[in-house]
Amino acid sequence: MTELQRLGEGKCMACSVRRTGFCGSLDPALRGRLAGLARSQEFPANHRFCDEDGHPGFFAVLREGYMRMQRHSIDGRRQILALTVPGEMLGEGGEPQAGYGLESVTPVTLCRIERGALDRLAGEAQELRRALYAQLEERLERLRRLTWWLGVQTPEERLCGFLALACEMLPFEPLPDGGGVLTFSLPRSDIADYLNITKETISRLTHRLQAEGLIEIRDPRHFVIRDPAALARIGGLPQSPCAVPAGGPAEA
Amino acid sequence: MTELQRLGEGKCMACSVRRTGFCGSLDPALRGRLAGLARSQEFPANHRFCDEDGHPGFFAVLREGYMRMQRHSIDGRRQILALTVPGEMLGEGGEPQAGYGLESVTPVTLCRIERGALDRLAGEAQELRRALYAQLEERLERLRRLTWWLGVQTPEERLCGFLALACEMLPFEPLPDGGGVLTFSLPRSDIADYLNITKETISRLTHRLQAEGLIEIRDPRHFVIRDPAALARIGGLPQSPCAVPAGGPAEA
DNA sequence: CGTATCTTTGACCAAATTCAAGCCACGTGG
DNA sequence: CCACGTGGCTTGAATTTGGTCAAAGATACG
């Protein structure tokens, strides 16, 4: 009930992810009702939202920054099971989800809704239920892709697939002569623990891809990618790997 | 509308998975309504229900046998993303799920419901929606575990985890002096493609585990497992790895 | 008894990890 | 302005592990 941080219609109207991702999939009336329940909050990088012993009724839409959901083994090995980009929701399952930790990768801004209030609204609004279900299916699909990567793809294929996807999910500045510049805010270690390769291997592979002319390393955080589709092909992704809410028909 | 194969109340009453898994999670009245829509069908081993180009509105509960959901790469590598045991539902997502093939591992008996009829019933019965959502979450959780296995666990750890889980999901005949006999109907190659190791490695590992006294190989399809919990520990699983609908309290 | 299928075993090899050190950009403080 | 420390990235050499390939057992079934 902290009036201070209440989001309200005005701030929601101005939100950059309002028309994308989870919020974008709702109709304006419902989004308005949700906005009334939401509070915006900022957190620093590497903030631990909940540890691997489960987390409380947490639900939020990520407005800015990146988050990771991860798990550690006793001896320190880590697997990142999901990376969340702005516009996506967090805390999809109603369950405690013990065993997984949720942390910010970069500084983040969340649009947070109390679990109970969300559940009450979902109880009466079928559309919200459908949106939540759709997000859960999207999560499942992404996890299948990750499982596929980890299972049958070589490190090189995984990295290529990841780069191709990154062109659609991370900041990607198109260049006049084709392709674009991809900006990573994620450190190598997080990419490594997502794809289950070491950061050394990422380094070796990116430089090999550069030698093959597939990418160009501007600096460690900026890659020029001339042909994302070529990477997608190596990574074994379908032509348009990730459903981006842009309306243009895919070229045949 | 094939009256011949209609399940009806009687056959549903006699079904072995009626009180477990998906069906067991529904209340009797709803289960009765579903039974009216269901048809029982049998299929041979290795029957392809849908290939990797997507499948039509398929929904069923597996009554007997095992199924696998898998994906192939162009050069023949395969990843099994889910193994389905009796009592579980198939075709969880409403979506076409392009990219994944669904096949029987052994001869199977399905209790099949037409997608449209299921959706109509779900539209009016909140409880059914909840059950479907719960199954989707269960799928997500299992896939996370598989991702964890593939990502950070060694082949030995994966196999141990798999064996421990198998004690709860596959036929497990308790022995008087502790432990029990585990029966595999799955060929090594399917286990291998699920855990992403080769069948040769499975063979080497099982024999090593036998040498270490953790298991005893009766014959290729029957293992004696004295202490499933020990395997679960090696496999990095929580104490009671899989929620089995048996009511007994876990020992501390 | 032969055939087919599945499992087991052994020898060799490739690939990614590990470990170690070096590099670079950045911010701090003298 | 420059030394210095820090964190992240890169590079190299040695090592290990599980895969590949090939062939031999085992089992079921006609």
CSV table of N, CA and C in Angstrom, one decimal, chain A residues 11-140:
chain,number,residue,atom,x,y,z
A,11,LYS,N,2.2,6.5,-15.0
A,11,LYS,CA,3.5,5.9,-15.1
A,11,LYS,C,3.5,4.7,-16.0
A,12,CYS,N,2.4,3.9,-15.9
A,12,CYS,CA,2.2,2.7,-16.8
A,12,CYS,C,2.2,3.2,-18.3
A,13,MET,N,1.4,4.3,-18.5
A,13,MET,CA,1.3,4.8,-19.9
A,13,MET,C,2.7,5.1,-20.5
A,14,ALA,N,3.6,5.5,-19.6
A,14,ALA,CA,4.9,5.9,-20.1
A,14,ALA,C,5.9,4.8,-20.1
A,15,CYS,N,5.5,3.6,-19.7
A,15,CYS,CA,6.4,2.5,-19.5
A,15,CYS,C,6.9,2.0,-20.9
A,16,SER,N,8.2,1.7,-21.0
A,16,SER,CA,8.7,1.3,-22.3
A,16,SER,C,8.3,-0.1,-22.7
A,17,VAL,N,7.9,-0.9,-21.8
A,17,VAL,CA,7.5,-2.3,-22.1
A,17,VAL,C,6.0,-2.5,-22.2
A,18,ARG,N,5.3,-1.3,-22.2
A,18,ARG,CA,3.9,-1.4,-22.1
A,18,ARG,C,3.3,-2.1,-23.3
A,19,ARG,N,3.9,-2.0,-24.4
A,19,ARG,CA,3.3,-2.6,-25.7
A,19,ARG,C,4.0,-3.9,-26.1
A,20,THR,N,4.9,-4.4,-25.2
A,20,THR,CA,5.6,-5.6,-25.6
A,20,THR,C,5.4,-6.6,-24.5
A,21,GLY,N,5.8,-7.8,-24.8
A,21,GLY,CA,5.8,-8.9,-23.8
A,21,GLY,C,4.5,-9.1,-23.1
A,22,PHE,N,4.6,-9.3,-21.8
A,22,PHE,CA,3.4,-9.7,-21.1
A,22,PHE,C,2.4,-8.6,-21.1
A,23,CYS,N,2.8,-7.4,-20.8
A,23,CYS,CA,1.8,-6.3,-20.7
A,23,CYS,C,1.2,-6.1,-22.1
A,24,GLY,N,2.0,-6.2,-23.1
A,24,GLY,CA,1.4,-6.0,-24.5
A,24,GLY,C,0.4,-7.0,-24.9
A,25,SER,N,0.4,-8.1,-24.2
A,25,SER,CA,-0.6,-9.2,-24.6
A,25,SER,C,-1.9,-9.0,-23.9
A,26,LEU,N,-2.0,-8.0,-23.1
A,26,LEU,CA,-3.3,-7.7,-22.4
A,26,LEU,C,-4.1,-6.6,-23.0
A,27,ASP,N,-5.4,-6.6,-22.9
A,27,ASP,CA,-6.1,-5.5,-23.5
A,27,ASP,C,-6.0,-4.3,-22.5
A,28,PRO,N,-6.2,-3.1,-23.0
A,28,PRO,CA,-6.0,-1.9,-22.2
A,28,PRO,C,-6.7,-1.9,-20.9
A,29,ALA,N,-8.0,-2.3,-20.9
A,29,ALA,CA,-8.8,-2.2,-19.7
A,29,ALA,C,-8.1,-3.1,-18.6
A,30,LEU,N,-7.7,-4.3,-19.0
A,30,LEU,CA,-7.1,-5.2,-18.0
A,30,LEU,C,-5.8,-4.7,-17.5
A,31,ARG,N,-5.0,-4.1,-18.5
A,31,ARG,CA,-3.7,-3.6,-18.1
A,31,ARG,C,-3.9,-2.4,-17.2
A,32,GLY,N,-4.9,-1.7,-17.4
A,32,GLY,CA,-5.2,-0.6,-16.4
A,32,GLY,C,-5.5,-1.1,-15.0
A,33,ARG,N,-6.3,-2.1,-14.9
A,33,ARG,CA,-6.5,-2.7,-13.6
A,33,ARG,C,-5.3,-3.2,-12.9
A,34,LEU,N,-4.4,-3.9,-13.7
A,34,LEU,CA,-3.2,-4.4,-13.2
A,34,LEU,C,-2.3,-3.2,-12.7
A,35,ALA,N,-2.3,-2.1,-13.5
A,35,ALA,CA,-1.4,-1.0,-13.2
A,35,ALA,C,-1.8,-0.5,-11.8
A,36,GLY,N,-3.1,-0.6,-11.5
A,36,GLY,CA,-3.5,-0.1,-10.2
A,36,GLY,C,-2.9,-0.9,-9.0
A,37,LEU,N,-2.5,-2.1,-9.3
A,37,LEU,CA,-2.0,-3.0,-8.3
A,37,LEU,C,-0.5,-3.0,-8.2
A,38,ALA,N,0.1,-2.4,-9.2
A,38,ALA,CA,1.5,-2.5,-9.4
A,38,ALA,C,2.4,-1.4,-8.7
A,39,ARG,N,3.6,-1.8,-8.3
A,39,ARG,CA,4.5,-0.9,-7.7
A,39,ARG,C,5.8,-1.1,-8.5
A,40,SER,N,6.4,0.1,-8.8
A,40,SER,CA,7.7,0.0,-9.5
A,40,SER,C,8.8,0.1,-8.5
A,41,GLN,N,9.8,-0.8,-8.7
A,41,GLN,CA,10.9,-0.8,-7.8
A,41,GLN,C,12.2,-1.0,-8.5
A,42,GLU,N,13.3,-0.4,-8.0
A,42,GLU,CA,14.6,-0.6,-8.6
A,42,GLU,C,15.5,-1.4,-7.7
A,43,PHE,N,16.4,-2.1,-8.3
A,43,PHE,CA,17.4,-2.9,-7.6
A,43,PHE,C,18.7,-2.9,-8.3
A,44,PRO,N,19.8,-3.0,-7.5
A,44,PRO,CA,21.1,-3.0,-8.1
A,44,PRO,C,21.4,-4.3,-8.8
A,45,ALA,N,22.6,-4.3,-9.5
A,45,ALA,CA,23.0,-5.6,-10.1
A,45,ALA,C,23.3,-6.6,-9.0
A,46,ASN,N,23.1,-7.9,-9.4
A,46,ASN,CA,23.5,-9.0,-8.6
A,46,ASN,C,22.7,-9.0,-7.3
A,47,HIS,N,21.5,-8.4,-7.3
A,47,HIS,CA,20.6,-8.5,-6.1
A,47,HIS,C,20.0,-9.9,-6.1
A,48,ARG,N,20.0,-10.5,-4.9
A,48,ARG,CA,19.3,-11.8,-4.8
A,48,ARG,C,17.9,-11.6,-4.4
A,49,PHE,N,17.0,-12.0,-5.2
A,49,PHE,CA,15.5,-11.8,-4.9
A,49,PHE,C,15.0,-12.9,-4.1
A,50,CYS,N,15.5,-14.1,-4.4
A,50,CYS,CA,15.2,-15.2,-3.6
A,50,CYS,C,16.2,-16.3,-3.8
A,51,ASP,N,16.6,-17.0,-2.7
A,51,ASP,CA,17.6,-18.0,-2.9
A,51,ASP,C,17.0,-19.3,-3.3
A,52,GLU,N,17.9,-20.3,-3.2
A,52,GLU,CA,17.4,-21.6,-3.8
A,52,GLU,C,16.6,-22.4,-2.8
A,53,ASP,N,16.2,-21.8,-1.7
A,53,ASP,CA,15.3,-22.5,-0.8
A,53,ASP,C,13.8,-22.1,-1.1
A,54,GLY,N,13.6,-21.5,-2.2
A,54,GLY,CA,12.2,-21.2,-2.5
A,54,GLY,C,12.0,-19.7,-2.3
A,55,HIS,N,10.9,-19.2,-3.0
A,55,HIS,CA,10.7,-17.8,-2.8
A,55,HIS,C,9.2,-17.5,-2.6
A,56,PRO,N,8.9,-16.4,-1.9
A,56,PRO,CA,7.6,-16.1,-1.6
A,56,PRO,C,6.8,-15.7,-2.8
A,57,GLY,N,5.5,-15.4,-2.6
A,57,GLY,CA,4.7,-15.1,-3.8
A,57,GLY,C,5.2,-13.9,-4.5
A,58,PHE,N,6.1,-14.2,-5.5
A,58,PHE,CA,6.7,-13.1,-6.2
A,58,PHE,C,6.2,-13.1,-7.6
A,59,PHE,N,5.7,-11.9,-8.0
A,59,PHE,CA,5.3,-11.7,-9.4
A,59,PHE,C,5.6,-10.3,-9.8
A,60,ALA,N,6.2,-10.2,-11.0
A,60,ALA,CA,6.6,-8.9,-11.5
A,60,ALA,C,6.8,-9.0,-13.0
A,61,VAL,N,6.8,-7.8,-13.6
A,61,VAL,CA,7.2,-7.7,-15.0
A,61,VAL,C,8.5,-6.9,-15.0
A,62,LEU,N,9.4,-7.4,-15.7
A,62,LEU,CA,10.7,-6.8,-15.8
A,62,LEU,C,10.7,-5.6,-16.8
A,63,ARG,N,10.9,-4.4,-16.2
A,63,ARG,CA,10.9,-3.2,-17.1
A,63,ARG,C,12.2,-2.9,-17.7
A,64,GLU,N,13.3,-3.0,-16.9
A,64,GLU,CA,14.6,-2.7,-17.4
A,64,GLU,C,15.6,-3.6,-16.8
A,65,GLY,N,16.6,-3.9,-17.6
A,65,GLY,CA,17.7,-4.7,-17.1
A,65,GLY,C,17.5,-6.2,-17.4
A,66,TYR,N,18.3,-7.1,-16.8
A,66,TYR,CA,18.3,-8.5,-17.1
A,66,TYR,C,18.3,-9.3,-15.8
A,67,MET,N,17.6,-10.3,-15.8
A,67,MET,CA,17.6,-11.2,-14.6
A,67,MET,C,18.0,-12.6,-15.0
A,68,ARG,N,18.4,-13.4,-14.0
A,68,ARG,CA,18.7,-14.8,-14.3
A,68,ARG,C,18.1,-15.7,-13.2
A,69,MET,N,17.7,-16.8,-13.6
A,69,MET,CA,17.2,-17.9,-12.7
A,69,MET,C,18.2,-19.0,-12.8
A,70,GLN,N,18.7,-19.4,-11.6
A,70,GLN,CA,19.8,-20.3,-11.6
A,70,GLN,C,19.8,-21.3,-10.5
A,71,ARG,N,20.6,-22.2,-10.6
A,71,ARG,CA,20.8,-23.2,-9.5
A,71,ARG,C,22.2,-23.6,-9.4
A,72,HIS,N,22.6,-23.8,-8.1
A,72,HIS,CA,24.0,-24.2,-7.9
A,72,HIS,C,24.1,-25.6,-7.4
A,73,SER,N,25.2,-26.3,-7.7
A,73,SER,CA,25.4,-27.5,-7.1
A,73,SER,C,26.3,-27.3,-5.9
A,74,ILE,N,26.4,-28.3,-5.0
A,74,ILE,CA,27.1,-28.1,-3.8
A,74,ILE,C,28.6,-27.7,-4.0
A,75,ASP,N,29.2,-28.2,-5.1
A,75,ASP,CA,30.6,-27.9,-5.3
A,75,ASP,C,30.7,-26.7,-6.2
A,76,GLY,N,29.7,-25.8,-6.3
A,76,GLY,CA,29.8,-24.5,-7.0
A,76,GLY,C,29.5,-24.4,-8.4
A,77,ARG,N,29.2,-25.6,-9.1
A,77,ARG,CA,28.8,-25.5,-10.5
A,77,ARG,C,27.5,-24.8,-10.6
A,78,ARG,N,27.3,-24.0,-11.6
A,78,ARG,CA,26.0,-23.3,-11.7
A,78,ARG,C,25.4,-23.5,-13.1
A,79,GLN,N,24.1,-23.6,-13.1
A,79,GLN,CA,23.3,-23.6,-14.4
A,79,GLN,C,22.3,-22.5,-14.3
A,80,ILE,N,22.4,-21.6,-15.3
A,80,ILE,CA,21.3,-20.6,-15.5
A,80,ILE,C,20.3,-21.2,-16.3
A,81,LEU,N,19.1,-21.3,-15.8
A,81,LEU,CA,18.0,-22.0,-16.5
A,81,LEU,C,17.1,-21.0,-17.3
A,82,ALA,N,17.2,-19.8,-17.0
A,82,ALA,CA,16.4,-18.8,-17.7
A,82,ALA,C,17.0,-17.4,-17.6
A,83,LEU,N,17.1,-16.7,-18.7
A,83,LEU,CA,17.5,-15.3,-18.7
A,83,LEU,C,16.2,-14.5,-19.0
A,84,THR,N,15.9,-13.5,-18.3
A,84,THR,CA,14.7,-12.7,-18.5
A,84,THR,C,15.1,-11.3,-19.0
A,85,VAL,N,14.4,-10.9,-20.1
A,85,VAL,CA,14.6,-9.6,-20.7
A,85,VAL,C,13.4,-8.7,-20.5
A,86,PRO,N,13.6,-7.4,-20.6
A,86,PRO,CA,12.5,-6.5,-20.4
A,86,PRO,C,11.2,-6.9,-21.1
A,87,GLY,N,10.1,-6.7,-20.4
A,87,GLY,CA,8.8,-7.1,-21.0
A,87,GLY,C,8.3,-8.4,-20.5
A,88,GLU,N,9.2,-9.3,-20.0
A,88,GLU,CA,8.8,-10.6,-19.6
A,88,GLU,C,8.4,-10.6,-18.1
A,89,MET,N,7.6,-11.6,-17.8
A,89,MET,CA,7.2,-11.7,-16.4
A,89,MET,C,8.1,-12.6,-15.6
A,90,LEU,N,8.1,-12.4,-14.3
A,90,LEU,CA,8.9,-13.2,-13.4
A,90,LEU,C,8.0,-13.9,-12.4
A,91,GLY,N,8.4,-15.1,-11.9
A,91,GLY,CA,7.6,-15.7,-10.9
A,91,GLY,C,6.3,-16.3,-11.5
A,92,GLU,N,6.5,-17.0,-12.6
A,92,GLU,CA,5.4,-17.5,-13.4
A,92,GLU,C,4.5,-18.5,-12.7
A,93,GLY,N,5.2,-19.4,-12.0
A,93,GLY,CA,4.5,-20.5,-11.3
A,93,GLY,C,3.9,-19.9,-10.0
A,94,GLY,N,2.7,-20.4,-9.6
A,94,GLY,CA,2.1,-20.0,-8.4
A,94,GLY,C,2.9,-20.7,-7.2
A,95,GLU,N,3.6,-21.7,-7.6
A,95,GLU,CA,4.3,-22.5,-6.5
A,95,GLU,C,5.6,-21.9,-6.0
A,96,PRO,N,6.0,-22.4,-4.9
A,96,PRO,CA,7.2,-21.8,-4.2
A,96,PRO,C,8.4,-21.9,-5.1
A,97,GLN,N,8.5,-23.0,-6.0
A,97,GLN,CA,9.7,-23.1,-6.9
A,97,GLN,C,11.0,-23.2,-6.1
A,98,ALA,N,10.9,-24.1,-5.1
A,98,ALA,CA,12.1,-24.3,-4.3
A,98,ALA,C,13.2,-24.8,-5.2
A,99,GLY,N,14.4,-24.5,-4.9
A,99,GLY,CA,15.6,-25.0,-5.7
A,99,GLY,C,16.2,-24.1,-6.7
A,100,TYR,N,15.5,-22.9,-6.9
A,100,TYR,CA,16.0,-22.0,-7.9
A,100,TYR,C,16.2,-20.6,-7.3
A,101,GLY,N,17.3,-20.0,-7.7
A,101,GLY,CA,17.5,-18.6,-7.2
A,101,GLY,C,17.3,-17.6,-8.3
A,102,LEU,N,16.7,-16.5,-7.9
A,102,LEU,CA,16.4,-15.4,-8.9
A,102,LEU,C,17.3,-14.2,-8.6
A,103,GLU,N,18.1,-13.8,-9.5
A,103,GLU,CA,19.0,-12.6,-9.3
A,103,GLU,C,18.9,-11.7,-10.4
A,104,SER,N,19.3,-10.4,-10.1
A,104,SER,CA,19.4,-9.5,-11.2
A,104,SER,C,20.8,-9.6,-11.7
A,105,VAL,N,21.0,-9.5,-13.1
A,105,VAL,CA,22.3,-9.5,-13.7
A,105,VAL,C,22.8,-8.1,-13.7
A,106,THR,N,22.0,-7.2,-14.2
A,106,THR,CA,22.3,-5.8,-14.2
A,106,THR,C,21.4,-5.0,-13.2
A,107,PRO,N,21.6,-3.7,-13.1
A,107,PRO,CA,20.5,-3.0,-12.3
A,107,PRO,C,19.2,-3.2,-13.0
A,108,VAL,N,18.1,-3.4,-12.3
A,108,VAL,CA,16.8,-3.7,-12.9
A,108,VAL,C,15.7,-2.8,-12.3
A,109,THR,N,14.7,-2.6,-13.1
A,109,THR,CA,13.5,-2.0,-12.6
A,109,THR,C,12.3,-3.0,-12.8
A,110,LEU,N,11.6,-3.3,-11.7
A,110,LEU,CA,10.6,-4.2,-11.8
A,110,LEU,C,9.2,-3.5,-11.6
A,111,CYS,N,8.2,-4.1,-12.2
A,111,CYS,CA,6.9,-3.7,-11.9
A,111,CYS,C,6.2,-4.8,-11.2
A,112,ARG,N,6.1,-4.6,-9.9
A,112,ARG,CA,5.8,-5.7,-9.0
A,112,ARG,C,4.3,-5.7,-8.6
A,113,ILE,N,3.8,-6.9,-8.5
A,113,ILE,CA,2.4,-7.1,-8.1
A,113,ILE,C,2.3,-8.1,-7.0
A,114,GLU,N,1.6,-7.8,-6.0
A,114,GLU,CA,1.5,-8.7,-4.9
A,114,GLU,C,0.7,-10.0,-5.4
A,115,ARG,N,1.2,-11.2,-5.0
A,115,ARG,CA,0.7,-12.4,-5.5
A,115,ARG,C,-0.8,-12.6,-5.2
A,116,GLY,N,-1.2,-12.3,-4.0
A,116,GLY,CA,-2.6,-12.4,-3.7
A,116,GLY,C,-3.5,-11.6,-4.6
A,117,ALA,N,-3.1,-10.4,-4.8
A,117,ALA,CA,-3.9,-9.5,-5.6
A,117,ALA,C,-4.0,-10.0,-7.0
A,118,LEU,N,-2.9,-10.5,-7.5
A,118,LEU,CA,-2.9,-11.0,-8.9
A,118,LEU,C,-3.8,-12.2,-9.0
A,119,ASP,N,-3.7,-13.1,-8.0
A,119,ASP,CA,-4.6,-14.3,-8.0
A,119,ASP,C,-6.0,-13.9,-8.0
A,120,ARG,N,-6.4,-12.9,-7.2
A,120,ARG,CA,-7.8,-12.5,-7.1
A,120,ARG,C,-8.2,-12.0,-8.5
A,121,LEU,N,-7.4,-11.2,-9.1
A,121,LEU,CA,-7.8,-10.6,-10.4
A,121,LEU,C,-7.9,-11.8,-11.5
A,122,ALA,N,-6.9,-12.7,-11.4
A,122,ALA,CA,-7.0,-13.8,-12.3
A,122,ALA,C,-8.2,-14.6,-12.1
A,123,GLY,N,-8.7,-14.7,-10.9
A,123,GLY,CA,-9.9,-15.5,-10.6
A,123,GLY,C,-11.1,-15.0,-11.4
A,124,GLU,N,-11.2,-13.7,-11.6
A,124,GLU,CA,-12.3,-13.1,-12.3
A,124,GLU,C,-12.1,-12.8,-13.8
A,125,ALA,N,-10.8,-12.6,-14.1
A,125,ALA,CA,-10.5,-12.2,-15.5
A,125,ALA,C,-9.9,-13.3,-16.3
A,126,GLN,N,-10.7,-13.9,-17.2
A,126,GLN,CA,-10.2,-15.1,-17.9
A,126,GLN,C,-9.0,-14.7,-18.8
A,127,GLU,N,-9.0,-13.5,-19.3
A,127,GLU,CA,-8.0,-13.1,-20.2
A,127,GLU,C,-6.6,-13.1,-19.5
A,128,LEU,N,-6.6,-12.7,-18.2
A,128,LEU,CA,-5.4,-12.7,-17.5
A,128,LEU,C,-4.9,-14.1,-17.3
A,129,ARG,N,-5.8,-15.0,-17.0
A,129,ARG,CA,-5.4,-16.4,-16.8
A,129,ARG,C,-4.8,-16.9,-18.1
A,130,ARG,N,-5.4,-16.5,-19.2
A,130,ARG,CA,-4.9,-17.0,-20.5
A,130,ARG,C,-3.5,-16.4,-20.8
A,131,ALA,N,-3.3,-15.2,-20.4
A,131,ALA,CA,-1.9,-14.6,-20.6
A,131,ALA,C,-0.9,-15.3,-19.7
A,132,LEU,N,-1.3,-15.6,-18.5
A,132,LEU,CA,-0.4,-16.3,-17.6
A,132,LEU,C,0.0,-17.7,-18.1
A,133,TYR,N,-1.0,-18.3,-18.6
A,133,TYR,CA,-0.8,-19.7,-19.2
A,133,TYR,C,0.1,-19.6,-20.4
A,134,ALA,N,-0.1,-18.6,-21.2
A,134,ALA,CA,0.7,-18.4,-22.4
A,134,ALA,C,2.2,-18.2,-22.0
A,135,GLN,N,2.4,-17.4,-21.0
A,135,GLN,CA,3.8,-17.1,-20.5
A,135,GLN,C,4.4,-18.4,-20.0
A,136,LEU,N,3.6,-19.2,-19.4
A,136,LEU,CA,4.1,-20.5,-18.9
A,136,LEU,C,4.5,-21.4,-20.0
A,137,GLU,N,3.7,-21.4,-21.1
A,137,GLU,CA,4.0,-22.2,-22.2
A,137,GLU,C,5.3,-21.7,-22.9
A,138,GLU,N,5.4,-20.4,-23.0
A,138,GLU,CA,6.6,-19.7,-23.6
A,138,GLU,C,7.8,-20.2,-22.8
A,139,ARG,N,7.7,-20.2,-21.5
A,139,ARG,CA,8.8,-20.6,-20.6
A,139,ARG,C,9.2,-22.0,-20.9
A,140,LEU,N,8.2,-22.9,-21.1
A,140,LEU,CA,8.4,-24.3,-21.3
A,140,LEU,C,9.1,-24.4,-22.7
